Coordinates of C-alpha atoms in Angstrom, one line a residue:
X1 CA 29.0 0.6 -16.3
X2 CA 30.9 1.7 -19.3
X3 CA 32.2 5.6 -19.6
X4 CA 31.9 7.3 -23.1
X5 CA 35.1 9.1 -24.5
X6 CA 33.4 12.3 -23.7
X7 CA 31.6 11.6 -20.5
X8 CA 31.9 14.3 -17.9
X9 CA 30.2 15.3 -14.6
X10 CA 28.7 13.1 -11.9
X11 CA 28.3 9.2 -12.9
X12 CA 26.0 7.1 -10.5
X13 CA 27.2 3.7 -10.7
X14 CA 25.7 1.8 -7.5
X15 CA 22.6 2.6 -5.5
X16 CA 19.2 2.8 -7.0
X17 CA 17.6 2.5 -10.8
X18 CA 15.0 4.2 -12.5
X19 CA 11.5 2.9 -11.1
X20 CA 12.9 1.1 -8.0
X21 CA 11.0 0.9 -5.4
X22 CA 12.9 0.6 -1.6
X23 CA 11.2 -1.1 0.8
X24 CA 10.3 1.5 3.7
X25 CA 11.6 0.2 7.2
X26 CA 9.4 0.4 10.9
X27 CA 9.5 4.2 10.8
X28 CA 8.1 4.3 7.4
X29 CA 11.4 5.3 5.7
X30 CA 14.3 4.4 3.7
X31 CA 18.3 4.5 3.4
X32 CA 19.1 5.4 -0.3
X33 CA 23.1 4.7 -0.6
X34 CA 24.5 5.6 -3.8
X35 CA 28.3 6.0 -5.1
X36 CA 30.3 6.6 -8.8
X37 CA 32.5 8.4 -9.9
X38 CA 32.9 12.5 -11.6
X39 CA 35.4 13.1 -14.0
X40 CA 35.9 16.6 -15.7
X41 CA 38.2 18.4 -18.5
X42 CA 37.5 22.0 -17.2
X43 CA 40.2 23.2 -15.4
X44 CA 39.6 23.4 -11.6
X45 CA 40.9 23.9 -7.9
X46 CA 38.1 21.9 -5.9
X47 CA 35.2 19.8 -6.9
X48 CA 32.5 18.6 -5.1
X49 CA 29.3 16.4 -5.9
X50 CA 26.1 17.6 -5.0
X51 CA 23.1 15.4 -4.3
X52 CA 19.1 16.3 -3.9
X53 CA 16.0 14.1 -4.1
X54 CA 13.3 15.8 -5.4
X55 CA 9.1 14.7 -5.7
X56 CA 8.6 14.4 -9.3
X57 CA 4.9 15.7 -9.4
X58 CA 6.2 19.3 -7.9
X59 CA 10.0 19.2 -8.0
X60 CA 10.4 20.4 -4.7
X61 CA 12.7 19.1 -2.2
X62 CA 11.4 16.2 -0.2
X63 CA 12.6 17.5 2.9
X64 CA 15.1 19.8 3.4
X65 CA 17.6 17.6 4.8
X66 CA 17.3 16.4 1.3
X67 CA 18.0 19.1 -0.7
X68 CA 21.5 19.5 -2.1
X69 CA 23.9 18.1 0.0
X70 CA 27.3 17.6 -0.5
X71 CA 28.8 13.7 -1.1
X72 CA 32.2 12.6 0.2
X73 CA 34.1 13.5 -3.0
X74 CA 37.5 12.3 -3.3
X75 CA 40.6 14.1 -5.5
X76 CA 41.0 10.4 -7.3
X77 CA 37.4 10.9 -9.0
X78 CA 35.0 9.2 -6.4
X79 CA 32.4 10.2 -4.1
X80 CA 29.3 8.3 -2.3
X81 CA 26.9 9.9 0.4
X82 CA 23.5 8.4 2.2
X83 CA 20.4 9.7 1.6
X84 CA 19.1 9.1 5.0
X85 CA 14.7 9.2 6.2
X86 CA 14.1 9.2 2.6
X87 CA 9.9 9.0 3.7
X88 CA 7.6 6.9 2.3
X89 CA 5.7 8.0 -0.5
X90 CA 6.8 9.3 -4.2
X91 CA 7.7 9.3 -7.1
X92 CA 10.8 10.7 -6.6
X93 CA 14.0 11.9 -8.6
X94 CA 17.5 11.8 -7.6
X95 CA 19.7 14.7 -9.0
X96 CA 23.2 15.1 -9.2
X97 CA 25.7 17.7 -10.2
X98 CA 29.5 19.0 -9.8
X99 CA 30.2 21.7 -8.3
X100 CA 33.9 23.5 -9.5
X101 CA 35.3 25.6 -7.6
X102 CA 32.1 26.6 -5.6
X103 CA 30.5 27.7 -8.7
X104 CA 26.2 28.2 -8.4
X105 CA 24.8 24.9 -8.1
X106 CA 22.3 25.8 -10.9
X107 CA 25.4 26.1 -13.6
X108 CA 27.6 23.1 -12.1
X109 CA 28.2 20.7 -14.3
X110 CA 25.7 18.1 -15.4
X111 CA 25.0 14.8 -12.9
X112 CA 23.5 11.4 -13.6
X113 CA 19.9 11.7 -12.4
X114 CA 17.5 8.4 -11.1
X115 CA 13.6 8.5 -12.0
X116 CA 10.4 7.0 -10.8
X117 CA 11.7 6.2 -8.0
X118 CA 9.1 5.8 -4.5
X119 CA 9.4 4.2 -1.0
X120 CA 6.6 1.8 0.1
X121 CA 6.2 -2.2 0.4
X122 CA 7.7 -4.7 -1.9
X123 CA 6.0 -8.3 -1.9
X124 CA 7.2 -11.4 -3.8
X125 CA 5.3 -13.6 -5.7
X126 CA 6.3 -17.6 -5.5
X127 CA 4.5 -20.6 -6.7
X128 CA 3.7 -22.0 -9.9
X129 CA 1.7 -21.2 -13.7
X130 CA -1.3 -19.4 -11.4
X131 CA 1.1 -17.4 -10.1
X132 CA 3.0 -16.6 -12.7
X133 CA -0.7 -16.5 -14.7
X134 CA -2.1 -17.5 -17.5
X135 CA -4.7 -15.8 -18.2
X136 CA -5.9 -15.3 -21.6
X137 CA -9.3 -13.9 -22.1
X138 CA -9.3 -9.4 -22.8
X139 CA -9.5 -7.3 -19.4
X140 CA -8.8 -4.0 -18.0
X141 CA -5.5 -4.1 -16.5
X142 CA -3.6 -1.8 -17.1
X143 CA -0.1 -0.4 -15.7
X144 CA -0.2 2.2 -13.1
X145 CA 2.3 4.7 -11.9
X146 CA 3.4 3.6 -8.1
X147 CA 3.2 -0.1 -8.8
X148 CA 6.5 -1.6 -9.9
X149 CA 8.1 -4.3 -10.7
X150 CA 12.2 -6.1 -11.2
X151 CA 11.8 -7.2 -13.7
X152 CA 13.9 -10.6 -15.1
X153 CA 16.8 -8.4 -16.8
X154 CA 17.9 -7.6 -13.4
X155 CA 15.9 -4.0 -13.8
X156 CA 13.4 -2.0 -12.0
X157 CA 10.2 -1.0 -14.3
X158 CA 6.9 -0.1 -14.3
X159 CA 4.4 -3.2 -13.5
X160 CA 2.8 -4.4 -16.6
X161 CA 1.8 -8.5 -18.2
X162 CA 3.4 -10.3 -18.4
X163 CA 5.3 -10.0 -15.1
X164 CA 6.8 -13.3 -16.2
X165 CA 8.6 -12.0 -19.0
X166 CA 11.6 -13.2 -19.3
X167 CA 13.0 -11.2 -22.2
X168 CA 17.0 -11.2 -21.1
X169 CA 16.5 -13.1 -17.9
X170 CA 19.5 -13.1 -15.6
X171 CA 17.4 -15.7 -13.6
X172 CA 17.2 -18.7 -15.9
X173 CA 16.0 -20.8 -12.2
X174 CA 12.6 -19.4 -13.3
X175 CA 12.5 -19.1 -17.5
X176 CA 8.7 -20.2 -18.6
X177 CA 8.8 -22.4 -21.3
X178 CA 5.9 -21.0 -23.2
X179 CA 4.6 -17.1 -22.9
X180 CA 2.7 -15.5 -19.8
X181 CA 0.2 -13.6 -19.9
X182 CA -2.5 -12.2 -17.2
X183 CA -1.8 -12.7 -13.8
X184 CA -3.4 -11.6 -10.6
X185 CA -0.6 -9.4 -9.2
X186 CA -1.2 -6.2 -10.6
X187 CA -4.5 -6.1 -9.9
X188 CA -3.3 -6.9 -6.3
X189 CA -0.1 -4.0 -5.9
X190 CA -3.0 -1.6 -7.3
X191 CA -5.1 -2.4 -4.9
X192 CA -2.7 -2.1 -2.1
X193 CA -0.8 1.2 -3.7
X194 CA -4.5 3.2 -3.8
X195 CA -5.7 1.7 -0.1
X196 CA -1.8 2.5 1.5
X197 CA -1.3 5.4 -0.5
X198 CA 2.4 4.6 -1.2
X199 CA 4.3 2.7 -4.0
X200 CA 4.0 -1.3 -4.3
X201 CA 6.6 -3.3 -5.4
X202 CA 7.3 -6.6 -7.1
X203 CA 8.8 -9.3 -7.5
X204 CA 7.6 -12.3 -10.3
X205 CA 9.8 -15.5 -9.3
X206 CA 7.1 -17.6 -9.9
X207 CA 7.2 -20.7 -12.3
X208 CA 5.0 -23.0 -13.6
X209 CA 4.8 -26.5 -13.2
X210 CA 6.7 -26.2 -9.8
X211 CA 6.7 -28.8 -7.6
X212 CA 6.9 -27.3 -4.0
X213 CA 10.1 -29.5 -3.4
X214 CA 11.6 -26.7 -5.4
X215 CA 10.7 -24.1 -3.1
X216 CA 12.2 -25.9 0.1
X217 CA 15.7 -26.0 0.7
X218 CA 16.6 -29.6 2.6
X219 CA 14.6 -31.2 -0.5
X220 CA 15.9 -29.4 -4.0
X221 CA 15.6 -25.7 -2.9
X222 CA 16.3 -24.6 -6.9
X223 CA 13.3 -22.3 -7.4
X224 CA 13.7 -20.8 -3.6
X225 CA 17.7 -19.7 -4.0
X226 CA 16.3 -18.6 -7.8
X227 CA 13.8 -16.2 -5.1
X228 CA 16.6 -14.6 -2.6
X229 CA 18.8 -14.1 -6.1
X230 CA 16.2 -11.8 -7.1
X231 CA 15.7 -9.9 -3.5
X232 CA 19.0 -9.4 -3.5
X233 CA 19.2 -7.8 -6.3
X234 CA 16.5 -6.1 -5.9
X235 CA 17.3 -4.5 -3.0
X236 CA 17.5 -7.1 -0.7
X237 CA 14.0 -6.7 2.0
X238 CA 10.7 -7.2 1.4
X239 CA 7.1 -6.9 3.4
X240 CA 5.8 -10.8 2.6
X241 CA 5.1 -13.2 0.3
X242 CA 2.1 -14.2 -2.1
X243 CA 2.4 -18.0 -3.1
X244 CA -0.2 -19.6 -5.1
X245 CA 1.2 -23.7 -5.3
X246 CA 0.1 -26.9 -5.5
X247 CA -1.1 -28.4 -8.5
X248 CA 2.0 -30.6 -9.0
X249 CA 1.6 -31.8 -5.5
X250 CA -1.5 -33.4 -6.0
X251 CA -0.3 -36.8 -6.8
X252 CA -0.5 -39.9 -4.8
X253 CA 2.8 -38.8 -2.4
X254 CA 2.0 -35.1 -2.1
X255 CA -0.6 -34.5 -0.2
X256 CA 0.9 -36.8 2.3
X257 CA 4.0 -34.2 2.9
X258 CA 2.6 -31.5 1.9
X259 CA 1.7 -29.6 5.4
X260 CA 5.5 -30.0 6.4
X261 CA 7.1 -28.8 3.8
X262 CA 5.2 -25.8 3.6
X263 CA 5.6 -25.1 6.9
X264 CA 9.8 -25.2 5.9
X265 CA 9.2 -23.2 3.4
X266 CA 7.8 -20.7 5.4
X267 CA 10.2 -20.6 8.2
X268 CA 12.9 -21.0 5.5
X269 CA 11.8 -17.9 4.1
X270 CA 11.8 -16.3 7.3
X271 CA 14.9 -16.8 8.8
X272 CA 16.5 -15.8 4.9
X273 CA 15.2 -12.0 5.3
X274 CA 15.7 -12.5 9.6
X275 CA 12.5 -11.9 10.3
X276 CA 10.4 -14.1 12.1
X277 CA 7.1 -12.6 11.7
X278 CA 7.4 -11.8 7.8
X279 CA 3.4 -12.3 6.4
X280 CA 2.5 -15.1 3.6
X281 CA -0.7 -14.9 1.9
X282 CA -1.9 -17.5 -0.2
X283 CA -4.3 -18.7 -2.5
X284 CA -6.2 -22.5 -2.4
X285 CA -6.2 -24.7 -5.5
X286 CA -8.3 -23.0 -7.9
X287 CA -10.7 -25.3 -10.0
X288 CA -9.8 -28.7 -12.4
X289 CA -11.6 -29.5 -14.7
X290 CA -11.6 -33.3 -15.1
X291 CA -12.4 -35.2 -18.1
X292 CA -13.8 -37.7 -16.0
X293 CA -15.3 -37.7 -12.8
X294 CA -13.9 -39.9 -11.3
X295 CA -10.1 -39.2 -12.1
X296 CA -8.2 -39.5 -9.1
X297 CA -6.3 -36.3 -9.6
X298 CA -9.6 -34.6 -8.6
X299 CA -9.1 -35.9 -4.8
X300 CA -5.5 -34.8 -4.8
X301 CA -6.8 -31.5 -5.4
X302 CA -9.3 -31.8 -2.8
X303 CA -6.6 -32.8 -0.1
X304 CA -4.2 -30.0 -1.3
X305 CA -7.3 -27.9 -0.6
X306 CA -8.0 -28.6 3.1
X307 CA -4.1 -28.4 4.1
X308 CA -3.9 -24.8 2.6
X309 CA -7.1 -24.4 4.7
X310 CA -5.7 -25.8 7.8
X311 CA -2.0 -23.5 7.4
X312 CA -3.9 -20.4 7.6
X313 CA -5.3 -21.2 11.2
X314 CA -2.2 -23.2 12.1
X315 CA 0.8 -21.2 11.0
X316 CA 1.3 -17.5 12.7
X317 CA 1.4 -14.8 9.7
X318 CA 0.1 -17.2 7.2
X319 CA -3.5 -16.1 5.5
X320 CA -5.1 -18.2 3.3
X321 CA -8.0 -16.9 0.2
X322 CA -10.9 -19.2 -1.8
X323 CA -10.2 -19.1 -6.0
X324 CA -12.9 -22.1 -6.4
X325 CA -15.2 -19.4 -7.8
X326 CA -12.8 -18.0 -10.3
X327 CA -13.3 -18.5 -14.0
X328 CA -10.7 -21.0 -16.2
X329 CA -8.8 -20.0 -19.0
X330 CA -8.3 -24.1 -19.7
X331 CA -8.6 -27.0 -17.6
X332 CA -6.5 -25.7 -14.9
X333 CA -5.4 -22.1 -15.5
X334 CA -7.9 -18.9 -13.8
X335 CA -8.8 -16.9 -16.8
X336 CA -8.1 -12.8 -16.7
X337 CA -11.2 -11.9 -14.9
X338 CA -10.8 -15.0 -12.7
X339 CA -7.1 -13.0 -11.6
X340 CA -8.3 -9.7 -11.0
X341 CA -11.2 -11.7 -8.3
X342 CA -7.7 -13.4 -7.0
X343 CA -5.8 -10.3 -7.0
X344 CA -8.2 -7.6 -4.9
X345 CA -9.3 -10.7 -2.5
X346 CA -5.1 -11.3 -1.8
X347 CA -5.4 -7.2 -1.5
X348 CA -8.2 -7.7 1.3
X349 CA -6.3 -10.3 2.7
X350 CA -3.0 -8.3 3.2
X351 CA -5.0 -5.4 4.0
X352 CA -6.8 -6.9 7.1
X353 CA -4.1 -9.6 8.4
X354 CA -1.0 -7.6 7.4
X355 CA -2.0 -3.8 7.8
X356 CA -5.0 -4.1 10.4
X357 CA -7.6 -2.3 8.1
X358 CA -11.1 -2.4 8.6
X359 CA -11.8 -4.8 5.6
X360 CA -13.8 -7.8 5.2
X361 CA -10.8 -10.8 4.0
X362 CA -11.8 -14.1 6.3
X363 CA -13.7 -16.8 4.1
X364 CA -16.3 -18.7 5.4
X365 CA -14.5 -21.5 7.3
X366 CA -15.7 -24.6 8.4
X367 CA -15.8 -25.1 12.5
X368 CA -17.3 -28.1 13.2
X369 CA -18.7 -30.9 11.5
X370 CA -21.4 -33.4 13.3
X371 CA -23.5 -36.0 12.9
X372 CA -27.2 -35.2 13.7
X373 CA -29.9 -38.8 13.0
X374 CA -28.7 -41.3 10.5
X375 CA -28.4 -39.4 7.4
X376 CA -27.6 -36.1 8.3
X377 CA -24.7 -33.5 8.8
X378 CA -24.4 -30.5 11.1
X379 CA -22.0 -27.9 9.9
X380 CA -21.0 -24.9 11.6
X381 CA -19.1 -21.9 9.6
X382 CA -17.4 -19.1 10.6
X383 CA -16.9 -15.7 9.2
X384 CA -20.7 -15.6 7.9
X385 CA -21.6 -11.9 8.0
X386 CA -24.8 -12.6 5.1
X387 CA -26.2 -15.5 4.0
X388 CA -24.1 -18.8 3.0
X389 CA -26.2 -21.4 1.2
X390 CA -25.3 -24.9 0.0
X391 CA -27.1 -28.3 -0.6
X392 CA -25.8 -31.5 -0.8
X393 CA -28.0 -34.5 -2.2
X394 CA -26.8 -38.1 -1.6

């Protein structure tokens, strides 16, 4: 951080940044470190930096153990403190000031201040162009206080499409090579942020075209070290993942490994963030729209299908939505209103398998499958609360 010739007062140079949001731990809080350094020309016998966090909508305190409170301040010009069960919720803003010479804390000298900031649940998002999204056709969709996002500079902002921007990208791993646009995510941190009633988080390290090789680290790994760069730096903890792969896997090979190396990317991604148990919701294949109907590619896509399917009910912590219904922007990319259907059905999905609400999230899922007389199929769903209806001629 570079110091202007006539910079003065408290400097906050590690710790949090304008819109961050810090992921809340089991007891629904956070631990907000922060250090810099204060520097003064007035003359003086004892300094001391002085910290608060306030709640932006009222200004009060948000506790009182977080009112001002007094850093470690050394002589040589540093100081650092922890803002310790920093609740959930927000926005917030962090305040700072110097203190000389125990003058009134409301005529100190001035302090860097942090704003925007919340504590609630920050959730990745990995996979490929539907992830990253493509859609292009006009919707309602706009940013909203409370959801957030780190961005590809390396900065916390507010949430808004493209979250694949990659205007000064200190993540190259992950560049697009043509312009984003709609994707389902915000539509899915909204949804969350209104039904949890705390700040969402996150995190676009999506890319398109990406082969799920990428994402596993005993075959290439690129795209999944690209991932923990940006937790990291983002704060380094998260509540889950939403992945929406596997269009370049639907080649001859893919299918064939497919199962397996999702399952290491899962436990991969576990045992990065230590936790054993950390949720993974994903999306099926959406729709391809064939020239021909017969092009092999269509039974790739059909295969990819049924092991996304079968990882829901076979991997703990791993839930599993339908997109077949969406509409298409092209061939093979869900158009905006096609996102926002993806985006609140992810948010029911999270919401029931993740949180334990009272929502409705399961799919209709095949059970069994039986022969009944020569030319005839019994099929059995589950997760049919109304009617399901489907004819097949032959």
């Amino acid at each position: 951080m570079k110091t202007a010739l006539n910079e003065a007062g408290v400097i906050i140079e590690q710790g949090a940044l304008n819109w961050q949001i810090f992921q809340q731990n089991e007891n629904g809080e956070a631990t907000i470190a922060l250090r810099g350094r204060w520097l003064t020309q007035a003359a003086h016998k004892t300094a001391r930096v002085m910290v608060r966090l306030l709640v932006e909508n009222d200004l009060q305190a948000v506790t009182r153990s977080l009112d001002w409170s007094p850093a470690e301040t050394s002589r040589e010009g540093a100081w650092s403190i922890e803002l310790r069960h920093v609740p959930r919720g927000g926005l917030y803003r962090i305040e700072t000031t110097l203190q000389l010479d125990g003058s009134p804390l409301e005529w100190s000298q001035r302090g860097d201040m942090v704003h925007h900031i919340g504590v609630g649940d920050i959730w990745v998002i990995a996979g490929q162009s539907n992830a990253a999204g493509y859609g292009k056709s006009p919707v309602q969709d706009g940013p909203e206080m409370g959801v957030h996002m780190f961005h590809a500079s390396g900065e916390w902002r507010l949430a808004t499409h493209p979250l694949s921007d990659s205007t000064g990208t200190q993540y190259p791993g992950n560049r697009e090579t043509s312009n984003g646009s709609h994707s389902p995510y915000l539509a899915f941190g909204r949804k969350l942020k209104n039904a949890l009633g705390y700040p969402i988080g996150l995190i676009p390290a999506a890319m398109g075209g990406s082969p799920l090789s990428a994402w596993v680290k005993s075959v290439n790994g690129g795209l999944f070290d690209n991932m923990l760069a940006y937790l990291r730096d983002a704060g380094g903890a998260c509540r889950g993942m939403v992945w929406y792969q596997g269009c370049a896997d639907t080649g001859p090979e893919g299918p064939s490994v497919y199962a397996a190396r999702f399952a290491e990317m899962v436990s991969d991604f576990r045992r990065a963030l230590n936790d054993a148990r950390l949720p993974v919701i994903t999306a099926q294949l959406n729709r391809y729209v064939a020239i021909r109907p017969d092009d092999p590619v269509n039974e790739g896509w059909d295969a990819i299908r049924e092991i996304q399917r079968q990882a829901a009910r076979t991997l703990d912590g791993v839930a599993v939505i339908g997109t077949l219904d969406a509409g298409l922007s092209d061939g093979i990319h869900n158009d905006s209103s096609g996102n926002m259907v993806i985006g609140g059905r992810m948010a029911d999905a999270a919401l029931g398998a993740v949180y334990g609400r009272d929502v409705k999230y399961l799919h209709p899922d095949l059970r069994m499958a039986r022969r009944v007389g020569a030319q005839s199929l019994e099929l059995v769903f589950d997760n049919v609360d109304a009617r399901l209806s489907y004819e097949v001629r032959i």
